[in-house]
Coordinates of C-alpha atoms in Angstrom, one line a residue:
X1 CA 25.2 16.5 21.9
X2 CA 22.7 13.9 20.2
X3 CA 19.4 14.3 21.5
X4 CA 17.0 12.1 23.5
X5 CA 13.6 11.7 23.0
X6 CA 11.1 10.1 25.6
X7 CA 10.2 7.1 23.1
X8 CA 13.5 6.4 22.7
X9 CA 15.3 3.1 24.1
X10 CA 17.4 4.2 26.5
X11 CA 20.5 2.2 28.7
X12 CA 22.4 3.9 31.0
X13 CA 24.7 3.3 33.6
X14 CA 26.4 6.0 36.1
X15 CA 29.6 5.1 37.9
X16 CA 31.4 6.4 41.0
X17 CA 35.5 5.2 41.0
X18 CA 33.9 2.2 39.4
X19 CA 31.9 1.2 41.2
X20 CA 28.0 1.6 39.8
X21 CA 25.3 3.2 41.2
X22 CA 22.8 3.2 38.6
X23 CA 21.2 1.4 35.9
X24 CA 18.1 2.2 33.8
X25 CA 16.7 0.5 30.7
X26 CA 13.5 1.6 29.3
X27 CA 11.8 4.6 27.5
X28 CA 10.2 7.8 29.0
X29 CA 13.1 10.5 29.3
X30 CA 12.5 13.1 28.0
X31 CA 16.6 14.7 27.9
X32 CA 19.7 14.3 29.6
X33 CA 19.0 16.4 32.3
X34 CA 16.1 14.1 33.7
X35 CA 18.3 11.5 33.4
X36 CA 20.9 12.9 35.9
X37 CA 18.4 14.0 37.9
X38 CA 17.5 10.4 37.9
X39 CA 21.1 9.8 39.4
X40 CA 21.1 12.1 42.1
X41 CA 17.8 10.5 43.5
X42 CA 19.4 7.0 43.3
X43 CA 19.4 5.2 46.4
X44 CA 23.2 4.5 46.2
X45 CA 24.3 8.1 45.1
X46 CA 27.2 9.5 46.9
X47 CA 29.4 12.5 46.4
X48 CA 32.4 12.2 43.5
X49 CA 32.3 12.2 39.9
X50 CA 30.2 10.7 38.0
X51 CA 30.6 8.8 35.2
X52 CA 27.1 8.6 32.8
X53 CA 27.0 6.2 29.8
X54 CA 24.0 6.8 27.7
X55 CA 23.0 4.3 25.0
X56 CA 20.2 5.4 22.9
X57 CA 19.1 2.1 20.7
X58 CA 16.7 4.5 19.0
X59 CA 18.7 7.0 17.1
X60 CA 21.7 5.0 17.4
X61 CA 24.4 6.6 19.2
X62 CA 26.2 5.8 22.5
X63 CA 28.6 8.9 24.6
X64 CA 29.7 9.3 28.7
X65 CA 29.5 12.3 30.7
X66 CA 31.3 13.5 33.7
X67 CA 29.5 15.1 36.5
X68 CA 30.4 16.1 40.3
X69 CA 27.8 14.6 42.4
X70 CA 27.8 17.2 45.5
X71 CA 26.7 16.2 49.1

């Protein structure tokens, strides 16, 4: 897994059956897990899977993730 720093640029985008439930574009994450934690706080998270497109502008790389979402 590339690695995230909390200067780096970040977009992402999470997904539920495609429909999205979160966006964030902006530095200060610190790793991927803050960034799903970021998820399940969002105001429109339900439960499925998730969908997680990361985009780090930084370093240069882009990959999804797949998560369950629980109730």
């Amino acid at each position: 897994m590339a690695t995230i720093s909390s200067s780096d640029n970040l977009f992402a985008s999470a997904s539920i059956m495609g429909e999205q439930i979160f966006n964030f574009v902006g530095t200060g994450v610190a790793s991927l897990g803050e960034l799903i934690s970021k998820v399940r706080n969002s105001p429109m998270a339900r439960p499925g899977m998730v969908t997680l497109t990361i985009r780090n502008s930084s370093q240069g790389w882009s990959q999804s993730r797949a998560f369950y979402l629980g109730a």
